[in-house]
């Protein structure tokens, strides 16, 4: 931020907090405290970032007050001319940035975007008379018999996605999730030796299972995916390829992932969040080929509640930012920093799933420290290092305690961290985990949750982090009065 810019931001936020405090001072106080806490912690959560003040401010306006169900120019409410401007601009930026034929910017989150995508793929592909009718008429005209036949058709569809413990997302067919209930699902994993995606195995599964939807994308896989090959697999079995790029959209936007690694030219439908590596407001988005546009457009109110116009406005601002050259520099730095972090661990003898990274995240296997993911996550938090525990492939500790820690570079890269800082972060994490002893249960057996952190470790690590964090302030120049 320029000096002028930070002076404006400082006074805008200070005054806004005064207005809030006049109604509910505890909320103003919590808001101040959240900034202080975020500034003081080493945020390594791979799905988080820091949106710009311009993005954040865009969310705090009267656009929040407007109902706008429907699509641009076809609303169920009057007076949507300014929402139309906002939604059109956000979609235009998204199409231009990603080279997509069509963009839908209404989803409230990544999961909502996936629900819209599932709906749209079903509506587009399933040749059920009931769905044909939905395509042709108003939903309210459908009879109970129409819905009955629709339910039968939908319940018979198949989805193949990446398993949760290999790094896939809950919404990619995990049985307890709605995606695992609305579809017959099967999962593909990673090679047990290398931890890498095995495309031949995915193809073999697809040939046998013949899914309607093949889902690619992940939340905790530290490698790039060859989407051209995934599309070949989908085409061979007649599936629709849906790519969920929620985690790595920033690397696609910043042209770190190009060619076969760019999902947009290869997938029929691409879904994403806007708040992870893309660094926008909390929200979701669907990109698609023209063919799928009419069914995606029915997302609201078919699957989604009324659009959040203030968030769509913030998406437009964030997407405009992502079209600047500086965002490409940022995205490349995110990937370079992940390499520095991985190398920092490997050079200190730690184990990484797949032996490294070539995206924005690292999955550290903490079992060599004698710890569960849960113990490691808690000990790190005591030392001011914010991470999340995560399963490793075929995790012996299950999805709750886990054996891994997932670390991402998008947030601290936004603060200006580079190679040296990320090498130091690896050193500090190895230091904390090396000084953490697993605890015992009341009965005297090994505990998966309790632990003891060595004396003085937390203070030492916090001091070392503070030195780096002070050198790379969050929202430099932003001071609240
Ligand atoms: C984070 C994530 C989501 C969910 O996003 P929300 O905005 O939390 O709903 C969906 N898919 C993938 C792959 C994700 O990583």
PDB file of C-alpha atoms in Angstrom, residues 223 339-357 362 364 423 426 430:
ATOM      1  CA  UNK A 223       1.433 -31.895  -6.315  1.00  0.00           C
ATOM      2  CA  UNK A 339       9.590 -25.417  -2.292  1.00  0.00           C
ATOM      3  CA  UNK A 340      11.720 -23.523   0.241  1.00  0.00           C
ATOM      4  CA  UNK A 341       9.511 -24.784   3.061  1.00  0.00           C
ATOM      5  CA  UNK A 342       9.666 -28.380   1.787  1.00  0.00           C
ATOM      6  CA  UNK A 343      13.445 -28.213   1.320  1.00  0.00           C
ATOM      7  CA  UNK A 344      13.750 -26.768   4.828  1.00  0.00           C
ATOM      8  CA  UNK A 345      11.962 -29.837   6.225  1.00  0.00           C
ATOM      9  CA  UNK A 346      13.798 -32.371   4.084  1.00  0.00           C
ATOM     10  CA  UNK A 347      17.221 -30.932   4.948  1.00  0.00           C
ATOM     11  CA  UNK A 348      16.323 -31.365   8.644  1.00  0.00           C
ATOM     12  CA  UNK A 349      15.292 -34.989   8.201  1.00  0.00           C
ATOM     13  CA  UNK A 350      11.502 -34.582   8.331  1.00  0.00           C
ATOM     14  CA  UNK A 351       9.156 -36.725   6.164  1.00  0.00           C
ATOM     15  CA  UNK A 352       6.863 -35.201   3.569  1.00  0.00           C
ATOM     16  CA  UNK A 353       4.023 -36.966   1.797  1.00  0.00           C
ATOM     17  CA  UNK A 354       5.174 -37.443  -1.845  1.00  0.00           C
ATOM     18  CA  UNK A 355       8.655 -36.321  -0.764  1.00  0.00           C
ATOM     19  CA  UNK A 356       8.070 -32.657  -1.576  1.00  0.00           C
ATOM     20  CA  UNK A 357       5.726 -30.204  -3.297  1.00  0.00           C
ATOM     21  CA  UNK A 362       3.305 -29.239   2.053  1.00  0.00           C
ATOM     22  CA  UNK A 364       4.292 -33.080   6.820  1.00  0.00           C
ATOM     23  CA  UNK A 423      13.419 -22.047   5.614  1.00  0.00           C
ATOM     24  CA  UNK A 426      10.640 -25.168   8.758  1.00  0.00           C
ATOM     25  CA  UNK A 430      11.028 -29.061  13.496  1.00  0.00           C
TER      26      UNK A 430
END
